[in-house]
C-alpha cells in the first residue's frame, strides 16, 4: 500500500467517523493515533536515504542479514552454552553432557537449583556449575504459576551476567540434550550475530505445538539467541515475567522474544524428541539438514541395540567427532541386479530393502516410535511417516553403526552390522533376491566435504560379496536422479 492510499483511507475514515455518535471521542483519539503514525512514518522515510522506500525495505533487510558484517567467521569460541537442569534430574545425566562437552574449549555453564553431591560433580569434563538465583525472594514469586520454569528461563539472564568476552551467541538447552557443536557453529556462522536472531525448532508432536505454540523454539531441543537479543532480554525479561506469570519456561522465552519483535528462524536440526520408545526410524530418515541436537535421550530407548543410553550416545559421538556435517545425512542408492534399495543414515544405520523403493518413500521415517502424548489421535507428528510393517517387500534389513576408520587421507569408511535376523521370507516381487546373508555394510565417504546446501549426496553399490555390501558416497552429478531407471 502506498502512503497516498493510506492517507486516503485515513481521510475516508475521518469523514465516516466525524458525524458524531457515542464513540466520537474514541474515534477522534484513534484518528490522532493514526495521524501520528502517518506523520512519524513520513518523518522517518524522509530521514532515510531515498533507496529505502517501503517497497525496498525487505530487500534491504535481506542484504544486511546476508553477511555485510566483516567480523571474522564465527567459531566455537564465540558461543556460550547455557545448560539448565535441576538437582532432581541431574543425577545420572552427567554422562550425556560429558559426551559432547569439550573441556577447556567450549564455553558455558550448567545451571542447577543447588549444589549436587560429590559423585555428580564433573569439574573438568562439564561446564562450570552455577546455582541459580533464589527467585523465592522476588515480589512476583507468589503469582508465578510454574516457579521452577521461571528459574529455567531466568538462566539466560544469569548466563549473560557472567560477562563473558567476545560472545556472539547463547545456546540454551536442557541437561538431557546432546548438542552437536560443529554443526551448530556451521549454522550460526550463516547468520549475522550483530542482529536480533532466535533460532530454534518446533516439537515433532503436533499436540505439543498446539499446547505451546507452533512458532516457538522448544527448550529441550535447544535454541540460539544472538548476543544483542540476549542484551535486550536481560533488560526486559523481568518485566515480561510480570506480564506473563502463568507461562512455561520456553514458552515464556518465546513470548518475550516475540514482544521484542523477533520471530523464530526455524532450524530442522534441533530435535525436541517428543517421542517415545524406539526412535531408530526417525534417526534413519533425518531431514536433509545438519543435526544440531537430540533431546529426551533419557526417555527414549537407547538408540543403538544392546547398549545402554549413555553408551549409545558416546557411540554416536564417534562418527560425530570425525565428520559431523555428514552425521545422520541420508544417502540412497539402488543395486540394479538384485533390485535392492539401500538407505544410509551416515554414522547411524543402513537399511537394505529387497525392492526398488523410491526416495520419496525412504525419506519418511518408519514409525518405530510412539507419540509423546498417549492416546493421541492421527495426525500425531509434524512429518509424514511409514508404518512399521512385517512385509518382506517393505521391511528393511537393519544394520547399525559399528566403527569408523580412515581408509586413507581422503576417505573414511564406516561399518554397519546387522542387529538381528529379519525373520521374513524374501520379497517375491520381481527378482526375489534375499538379503538375509548380508551381515555387514561398509560405506566409504569423502573426508569432510562440506555438504552442498539443499542437495543430498549420491552413492553406488561398489561390491557385494557373500556377506558384505560396500557402498561409496560421492557428490551427485549434474541433474543426476536418485532412482532406478
Ligand atoms: C575464533 O575466532 C577468533 C576471532 O574472533 C580468533 O581469534 C580465534 O583464533 C578463533 N578460534 C579458532 C579455534 O579458530
Ligand atoms: C583443562 O584445564 C585445566 C586447568 O587449566 C587442566 O588442569 C586440565 O587438565 C585441562 N583439561 C583438559 C582436558 O585439557
Ligand atoms: C565433597 O567434597 C568436598 C570438597 O572436596 C568435601 O569437603 C566434602 O566433605 C565432600 N562431601 C561428601 C559428602 O563427601
Ligand atoms: C552403561 O554401560 C556402561 C558400560 O558398560 C557402564 O559403565 C554404565 O554404568 C552403564 N550405565 C548405566 C546407566 O547403566
Ligand atoms: C524391482 O522392484 C520394484 C518395486 O517393488 C518392482 O516393481 C519391479 O518389478 C522390480 N524389478 C525387477 C526387475 O525385479
Ligand atoms: C523366491 O525364492 C525362494 C527361495 O529363495 C523360493 O522358495 C520362492 O519360490 C521364490 N519365489 C519366486 C516367486 O520365485
Ligand atoms: C564374511 O565372509 C567372509 C568369507 O567369505 C568371512 O571371512 C567373514 O568372517 C565373514 N564376515 C562376517 C562378518 O561374517
XYZ file of C-alpha atoms and ligand atoms in Angstrom:
583
model
C 0.000 0.000 0.000
C 1.412 3.406 -0.898
C 1.463 6.271 1.507
C -1.122 8.142 -0.586
C -3.599 5.275 -0.400
C -3.013 5.057 3.294
C -3.676 8.778 3.764
C -6.786 8.474 1.628
C -8.030 5.689 3.893
C -7.438 7.896 6.902
C -9.396 10.724 5.243
C -12.302 8.443 4.396
C -12.383 7.087 7.909
C -12.240 10.649 9.152
C -15.327 11.625 7.161
C -17.178 8.486 8.230
C -16.397 8.949 11.864
C -16.878 12.647 12.394
C -20.675 12.843 12.109
C -20.639 12.066 15.777
C -22.361 9.467 17.925
C -21.365 7.924 21.199
C -17.985 6.674 20.030
C -16.861 10.041 18.808
C -14.235 10.654 21.463
C -12.704 7.246 20.897
C -12.813 7.722 17.155
C -11.038 11.030 17.397
C -8.314 9.694 19.648
C -7.931 6.700 17.334
C -7.634 9.128 14.478
C -4.975 11.114 16.295
C -3.016 7.934 16.742
C -3.362 7.140 13.064
C -2.252 10.626 12.102
C 0.650 10.391 14.475
C 1.610 7.117 12.831
C 1.350 8.616 9.361
C 3.382 11.664 10.270
C 6.068 9.780 12.100
C 6.209 7.377 9.171
C 6.626 10.345 6.820
C 9.288 11.710 9.071
C 11.268 8.501 9.055
C 11.026 7.922 5.349
C 12.174 11.464 4.623
C 15.080 10.996 7.013
C 16.155 7.757 5.392
C 18.109 7.513 2.191
C 15.943 7.596 -0.873
C 16.565 3.942 -1.752
C 14.970 2.830 1.492
C 11.365 3.439 0.500
C 8.917 0.877 1.674
C 8.940 -1.452 -1.356
C 12.661 -1.982 -0.941
C 12.766 -2.271 2.800
C 12.545 -6.057 2.765
C 15.379 -6.229 0.266
C 17.496 -4.020 2.390
C 16.902 -6.270 5.394
C 17.878 -9.276 3.325
C 21.141 -7.633 2.335
C 22.005 -6.602 5.824
C 21.375 -10.076 7.265
C 23.256 -11.714 4.448
C 26.636 -11.046 5.977
C 27.672 -7.476 5.210
C 29.292 -7.897 8.592
C 33.059 -8.036 8.284
C 33.852 -9.741 11.600
C 35.956 -12.903 11.342
C 33.865 -16.065 10.876
C 32.002 -17.429 13.875
C 33.701 -20.327 15.647
C 33.078 -22.313 18.818
C 34.807 -19.716 20.988
C 32.043 -17.222 20.199
C 29.292 -19.356 21.705
C 28.265 -19.581 25.353
C 26.177 -22.654 26.182
C 23.651 -22.431 28.987
C 22.575 -25.898 30.083
C 19.729 -25.974 32.558
C 18.889 -28.813 34.913
C 17.858 -29.401 38.494
C 19.267 -31.460 41.346
C 16.422 -33.893 40.851
C 17.180 -34.501 37.170
C 20.951 -34.026 37.049
C 21.777 -37.319 38.783
C 22.581 -39.819 36.061
C 22.732 -37.247 33.271
C 26.381 -36.332 33.711
C 27.410 -38.842 31.041
C 25.188 -37.190 28.411
C 26.774 -33.795 28.941
C 30.268 -35.275 29.057
C 29.661 -36.990 25.727
C 29.547 -33.696 23.819
C 31.214 -31.107 26.047
C 34.775 -30.148 25.045
C 36.701 -29.349 28.214
C 38.710 -26.137 28.055
C 37.375 -25.453 24.548
C 33.617 -24.936 24.700
C 32.384 -22.162 26.970
C 29.288 -22.220 29.130
C 27.515 -23.012 32.355
C 25.372 -25.702 33.857
C 22.588 -24.130 35.925
C 21.197 -26.107 38.849
C 18.948 -25.273 41.788
C 21.508 -26.328 44.405
C 24.896 -27.964 44.912
C 24.927 -31.558 43.673
C 26.546 -34.329 45.718
C 30.185 -35.119 45.076
C 29.602 -38.021 42.666
C 27.525 -35.782 40.419
C 30.261 -33.177 40.058
C 32.424 -33.177 36.946
C 34.898 -30.357 37.456
C 36.888 -30.818 34.246
C 34.502 -32.611 31.949
C 31.349 -30.487 32.250
C 30.648 -26.774 32.063
C 31.110 -24.835 35.279
C 28.154 -25.376 37.598
C 26.275 -22.256 38.715
C 23.488 -22.267 41.271
C 20.501 -20.268 40.070
C 19.409 -17.134 41.868
C 16.791 -17.856 44.531
C 13.677 -16.461 42.901
C 11.599 -17.102 46.029
C 12.760 -13.662 47.148
C 11.071 -11.999 44.199
C 7.923 -9.961 44.863
C 6.263 -11.614 41.902
C 7.074 -15.099 43.227
C 3.658 -15.910 44.797
C 1.976 -15.125 41.473
C 4.110 -17.463 39.387
C 2.239 -20.489 38.115
C 5.386 -22.531 37.341
C 8.163 -21.090 39.537
C 10.639 -23.788 38.505
C 10.200 -22.935 34.876
C 10.760 -19.228 35.559
C 14.064 -20.158 37.197
C 14.938 -22.011 33.991
C 14.076 -19.028 31.807
C 15.982 -16.665 34.076
C 19.175 -18.684 33.439
C 19.590 -16.750 30.181
C 19.992 -13.536 32.155
C 22.311 -15.237 34.635
C 24.485 -16.623 31.845
C 24.652 -13.142 30.339
C 25.591 -11.599 33.699
C 28.722 -13.750 33.823
C 30.040 -11.114 31.437
C 31.976 -13.333 29.028
C 34.001 -11.524 26.386
C 33.599 -11.768 22.648
C 30.290 -13.660 22.742
C 28.147 -13.745 19.596
C 25.571 -16.370 20.531
C 23.993 -18.012 23.564
C 22.743 -21.561 23.043
C 20.323 -22.783 25.699
C 19.345 -26.428 26.217
C 18.411 -28.970 28.888
C 20.703 -31.359 30.739
C 19.209 -34.317 28.842
C 20.065 -32.807 25.473
C 23.044 -33.781 23.356
C 24.338 -30.925 21.222
C 26.346 -31.221 18.015
C 28.651 -28.262 18.326
C 30.431 -28.366 14.955
C 27.115 -28.246 13.155
C 25.819 -25.517 15.475
C 28.862 -23.405 14.591
C 28.205 -24.057 10.899
C 24.596 -22.928 11.153
C 25.234 -19.907 13.375
C 28.021 -18.665 11.128
C 25.437 -18.146 8.386
C 23.590 -15.543 10.464
C 24.651 -12.012 11.315
C 25.269 -12.127 15.066
C 25.000 -8.336 15.323
C 21.257 -8.521 14.586
C 18.432 -9.990 16.693
C 18.102 -13.712 15.964
C 16.142 -16.514 17.614
C 16.954 -19.917 16.104
C 15.022 -22.978 17.152
C 12.581 -25.708 16.192
C 9.074 -26.950 16.902
C 8.249 -30.216 18.572
C 7.763 -33.372 16.470
C 4.444 -33.770 18.217
C 1.521 -31.800 16.827
C -0.154 -31.689 20.245
C 2.962 -30.277 21.956
C 2.913 -27.458 19.426
C -0.812 -26.939 19.892
C -0.449 -26.765 23.695
C 2.569 -24.439 23.486
C 2.992 -22.772 20.098
C 3.893 -23.681 16.546
C 6.053 -20.551 16.485
C 8.365 -21.246 19.408
C 11.750 -22.863 19.787
C 11.308 -25.797 22.162
C 13.729 -25.530 25.058
C 14.802 -29.162 25.278
C 15.655 -29.175 21.599
C 17.758 -26.113 22.329
C 17.689 -22.680 20.771
C 20.207 -19.997 19.930
C 19.914 -16.289 20.676
C 22.219 -13.701 19.158
C 24.132 -11.530 21.608
C 22.132 -8.329 21.015
C 18.905 -10.238 21.582
C 20.233 -11.523 24.902
C 21.236 -7.977 25.866
C 17.642 -6.941 25.206
C 16.297 -9.949 27.111
C 18.487 -9.084 30.088
C 16.743 -5.707 30.198
C 13.226 -6.917 29.528
C 12.790 -10.433 30.872
C 11.769 -9.412 34.394
C 9.037 -7.130 33.053
C 7.948 -9.896 30.773
C 7.682 -12.368 33.661
C 5.424 -9.847 35.410
C 3.238 -9.582 32.313
C 3.002 -13.323 31.801
C 3.324 -15.032 35.206
C 1.478 -18.152 34.012
C 3.798 -19.292 31.248
C 6.016 -22.324 30.994
C 9.753 -21.580 30.538
C 10.451 -21.964 26.824
C 7.001 -20.628 26.016
C 7.717 -17.604 28.204
C 11.024 -17.012 26.421
C 9.301 -17.243 23.054
C 6.620 -14.745 24.085
C 9.173 -12.302 25.469
C 11.222 -12.531 22.289
C 8.094 -12.038 20.211
C 7.313 -8.891 22.217
C 10.723 -7.624 21.120
C 9.530 -8.041 17.540
C 11.599 -11.119 16.765
C 10.196 -14.289 15.188
C 11.792 -17.711 15.084
C 14.272 -18.699 12.361
C 13.487 -22.393 12.069
C 16.253 -24.990 12.098
C 15.330 -28.534 11.140
C 18.289 -29.991 13.041
C 17.159 -29.163 16.600
C 15.228 -32.163 17.910
C 12.904 -31.907 20.868
C 12.197 -35.659 20.542
C 8.697 -35.529 21.928
C 8.514 -39.215 21.006
C 8.567 -42.448 22.967
C 10.249 -45.842 22.636
C 12.436 -46.586 19.642
C 13.463 -43.535 17.591
C 15.644 -45.543 15.177
C 13.102 -44.957 12.388
C 13.293 -41.210 12.974
C 17.112 -41.149 13.047
C 17.313 -43.276 9.894
C 15.378 -40.740 7.797
C 16.748 -37.476 9.140
C 15.767 -34.319 7.240
C 18.383 -33.032 4.851
C 19.839 -30.555 7.293
C 22.718 -30.738 9.787
C 21.759 -32.396 13.072
C 22.044 -29.870 15.904
C 20.618 -31.616 18.955
C 18.858 -34.642 20.398
C 16.697 -34.208 23.474
C 14.927 -36.712 25.765
C 17.684 -39.266 25.372
C 16.849 -40.374 28.907
C 13.258 -41.079 27.860
C 13.531 -42.882 24.537
C 15.066 -46.347 24.193
C 18.847 -46.475 23.814
C 19.434 -45.505 20.186
C 21.701 -48.490 19.465
C 20.611 -52.069 20.150
C 22.383 -53.893 23.024
C 23.810 -50.709 24.522
C 22.540 -48.617 27.402
C 21.624 -44.964 26.930
C 24.912 -43.314 27.815
C 26.923 -45.913 25.880
C 24.805 -45.404 22.795
C 25.223 -41.623 22.923
C 29.000 -41.987 23.277
C 28.859 -44.407 20.359
C 27.069 -41.843 18.161
C 29.704 -39.302 19.145
C 32.422 -41.377 17.414
C 31.297 -40.557 13.870
C 30.124 -37.137 15.128
C 33.671 -36.383 16.198
C 35.012 -37.239 12.752
C 32.536 -35.669 10.308
C 29.571 -34.023 11.961
C 28.325 -32.407 8.753
C 27.519 -35.843 7.382
C 26.089 -37.339 10.582
C 22.625 -38.893 10.013
C 22.511 -37.498 6.488
C 20.530 -39.878 4.342
C 22.092 -41.185 1.147
C 20.165 -43.568 -1.069
C 21.310 -45.884 -3.835
C 19.961 -48.811 -5.807
C 21.544 -52.136 -6.744
C 20.130 -52.971 -10.172
C 20.990 -56.684 -10.495
C 19.291 -57.619 -7.250
C 16.741 -54.787 -7.353
C 17.708 -53.672 -3.837
C 17.381 -50.211 -2.318
C 19.992 -49.118 0.171
C 19.459 -46.182 2.514
C 22.390 -44.956 4.589
C 21.956 -42.682 7.607
C 25.629 -41.858 7.935
C 27.169 -42.822 11.276
C 23.940 -44.407 12.472
C 22.232 -47.036 10.333
C 21.849 -48.697 6.937
C 18.636 -50.187 5.577
C 18.516 -52.716 2.756
C 15.170 -53.278 1.035
C 14.709 -56.165 -1.361
C 12.792 -53.999 -3.845
C 13.133 -50.633 -5.501
C 11.622 -48.197 -3.020
C 11.506 -44.606 -4.276
C 13.319 -41.849 -2.478
C 10.114 -40.043 -1.519
C 9.100 -43.114 0.476
C 12.519 -43.722 2.043
C 12.721 -40.178 3.319
C 9.649 -40.749 5.513
C 10.635 -42.184 8.897
C 9.402 -45.692 9.698
C 7.126 -45.348 12.678
C 9.184 -47.347 15.166
C 8.291 -44.755 17.836
C 5.107 -43.799 19.663
C 3.658 -40.310 20.109
C 4.640 -38.247 23.141
C 1.098 -37.957 24.410
C -0.547 -41.321 24.963
C -3.759 -41.947 23.057
C -3.036 -39.067 20.688
C -5.124 -39.422 17.571
C -3.931 -39.248 13.984
C -2.337 -36.991 12.777
C 0.244 -37.105 15.548
C 3.501 -35.984 14.001
C 4.746 -32.895 12.206
C 6.141 -35.071 9.401
C 4.918 -37.969 7.255
C 5.694 -41.463 8.467
C 5.525 -45.035 7.171
C 4.003 -47.739 9.347
C 6.458 -50.329 10.696
C 5.187 -53.386 8.811
C 6.087 -57.039 8.619
C 6.038 -57.257 4.856
C 9.087 -58.761 3.106
C 8.921 -56.121 0.382
C 8.528 -53.114 2.691
C 10.507 -54.088 5.776
C 14.209 -53.335 5.569
C 17.121 -55.316 6.903
C 18.573 -53.128 9.675
C 22.272 -52.505 10.205
C 23.693 -50.202 12.880
C 26.877 -48.217 13.034
C 29.787 -50.180 14.450
C 33.035 -48.365 13.676
C 34.754 -45.651 11.699
C 38.259 -45.752 10.276
C 40.142 -43.676 7.778
C 40.856 -45.635 4.643
C 43.393 -43.054 3.524
C 43.705 -39.324 3.983
C 40.747 -38.625 1.700
C 38.287 -41.358 2.610
C 36.535 -42.594 5.752
C 34.982 -45.987 5.981
C 32.071 -46.542 8.349
C 30.944 -50.098 9.080
C 27.402 -51.124 9.981
C 26.446 -54.561 11.291
C 23.178 -56.438 11.335
C 21.292 -56.067 14.577
C 19.167 -59.191 14.193
C 17.745 -61.546 11.585
C 14.785 -60.137 9.726
C 12.810 -63.392 10.070
C 10.769 -62.855 6.907
C 10.739 -64.699 3.605
C 12.382 -62.883 0.658
C 10.333 -60.310 -1.203
C 8.886 -62.213 -4.122
C 8.100 -59.152 -6.227
C 10.401 -59.018 -9.209
C 13.771 -60.636 -8.647
C 13.294 -62.465 -5.361
C 16.839 -61.885 -4.044
C 17.107 -62.321 -0.300
C 19.493 -60.066 1.665
C 19.466 -62.432 4.638
C 23.110 -63.371 4.224
C 24.374 -59.821 4.349
C 25.574 -59.088 7.841
C 27.801 -56.090 7.236
C 27.665 -52.904 5.188
C 30.704 -50.756 4.555
C 30.284 -47.151 3.486
C 33.129 -45.144 2.001
C 32.719 -41.381 2.186
C 34.937 -38.480 1.208
C 36.657 -36.710 4.095
C 34.687 -33.686 5.281
C 33.360 -32.364 2.056
C 31.109 -29.503 3.009
C 27.670 -30.750 2.047
C 26.068 -28.761 -0.700
C 23.148 -26.875 0.753
C 19.819 -28.260 -0.334
C 21.116 -31.292 -2.202
C 21.755 -34.811 -0.973
C 24.779 -36.857 -1.975
C 24.668 -39.886 -4.236
C 26.136 -43.342 -3.796
C 26.974 -46.503 -5.711
C 26.998 -50.110 -4.596
C 30.593 -50.942 -5.449
C 30.745 -54.549 -4.332
C 28.540 -57.263 -2.997
C 30.362 -60.218 -1.506
C 28.618 -63.117 0.109
C 28.081 -61.320 3.401
C 29.168 -57.688 2.876
C 27.724 -54.845 0.823
C 30.061 -51.968 0.028
C 28.756 -48.538 -0.840
C 30.632 -45.440 -1.917
C 29.221 -41.960 -1.263
C 30.060 -39.247 -3.765
C 28.685 -35.893 -4.878
C 25.724 -36.255 -7.254
C 26.384 -35.367 -10.868
C 24.597 -32.566 -12.597
C 20.898 -33.398 -12.902
C 21.549 -36.931 -11.637
C 18.399 -38.579 -10.335
C 18.388 -40.935 -7.401
C 16.092 -43.619 -8.789
C 16.123 -46.990 -10.508
C 15.733 -46.251 -14.203
C 37.857 -17.890 16.584
O 37.743 -16.583 16.094
C 38.543 -15.632 16.777
C 38.274 -14.276 16.155
O 37.081 -13.772 16.612
C 40.007 -15.982 16.669
O 40.792 -15.077 17.416
C 40.226 -17.378 17.193
O 41.555 -17.770 16.967
C 39.287 -18.361 16.514
N 39.416 -19.647 17.159
C 39.546 -20.773 16.493
C 39.638 -22.002 17.299
O 39.583 -20.789 15.284
C 41.718 -28.038 31.357
O 42.411 -27.028 32.075
C 42.728 -27.382 33.398
C 43.317 -26.179 34.119
O 43.966 -25.325 33.233
C 43.697 -28.556 33.392
O 44.014 -28.949 34.698
C 43.019 -29.716 32.663
O 43.922 -30.799 32.535
C 42.552 -29.309 31.281
N 41.747 -30.371 30.747
C 41.885 -30.808 29.523
C 41.005 -31.960 29.123
O 42.680 -30.324 28.747
C 32.546 -33.355 48.952
O 33.767 -32.756 48.579
C 34.136 -31.665 49.385
C 35.354 -30.981 48.786
O 36.138 -31.883 48.070
C 34.384 -32.152 50.817
O 34.756 -31.075 51.616
C 33.101 -32.789 51.307
O 33.311 -33.349 52.578
C 32.609 -33.865 50.383
N 31.276 -34.283 50.783
C 30.957 -35.545 50.956
C 29.549 -35.794 51.392
O 31.739 -36.452 50.764
C 26.153 -48.267 30.669
O 27.168 -49.161 30.282
C 28.468 -48.734 30.683
C 29.484 -49.697 30.077
O 29.037 -50.998 30.114
C 28.546 -48.710 32.210
O 29.817 -48.259 32.608
C 27.482 -47.752 32.720
O 27.463 -47.790 34.128
C 26.130 -48.149 32.179
N 25.196 -47.097 32.546
C 24.029 -47.356 33.087
C 23.192 -46.179 33.417
O 23.655 -48.492 33.304
C 12.050 -54.106 -8.640
O 11.215 -53.672 -7.549
C 10.068 -52.998 -7.971
C 9.373 -52.433 -6.747
O 8.936 -53.453 -5.900
C 9.176 -53.929 -8.769
O 8.003 -53.244 -9.168
C 9.958 -54.354 -10.005
O 9.204 -55.310 -10.712
C 11.289 -54.971 -9.632
N 12.072 -55.092 -10.836
C 12.715 -56.202 -11.160
C 13.436 -56.181 -12.466
O 12.773 -57.163 -10.418
C 11.802 -66.869 -4.166
O 12.911 -67.553 -3.592
C 12.564 -68.518 -2.643
C 13.828 -69.117 -2.091
O 14.877 -68.221 -2.135
C 11.694 -69.603 -3.307
O 11.274 -70.527 -2.327
C 10.492 -68.958 -3.933
O 9.753 -69.927 -4.651
C 10.916 -67.855 -4.873
N 9.727 -67.168 -5.364
C 9.600 -66.814 -6.625
C 8.325 -66.101 -6.973
O 10.436 -67.035 -7.457
C 32.128 -62.778 5.634
O 32.596 -63.835 4.840
C 33.999 -63.997 4.870
C 34.376 -65.086 3.920
O 33.553 -65.073 2.784
C 34.445 -64.330 6.273
O 35.853 -64.421 6.322
C 33.987 -63.249 7.221
O 34.278 -63.605 8.562
C 32.503 -63.030 7.080
N 32.173 -61.863 7.878
C 31.233 -61.865 8.758
C 31.006 -60.548 9.500
O 30.522 -62.805 8.983
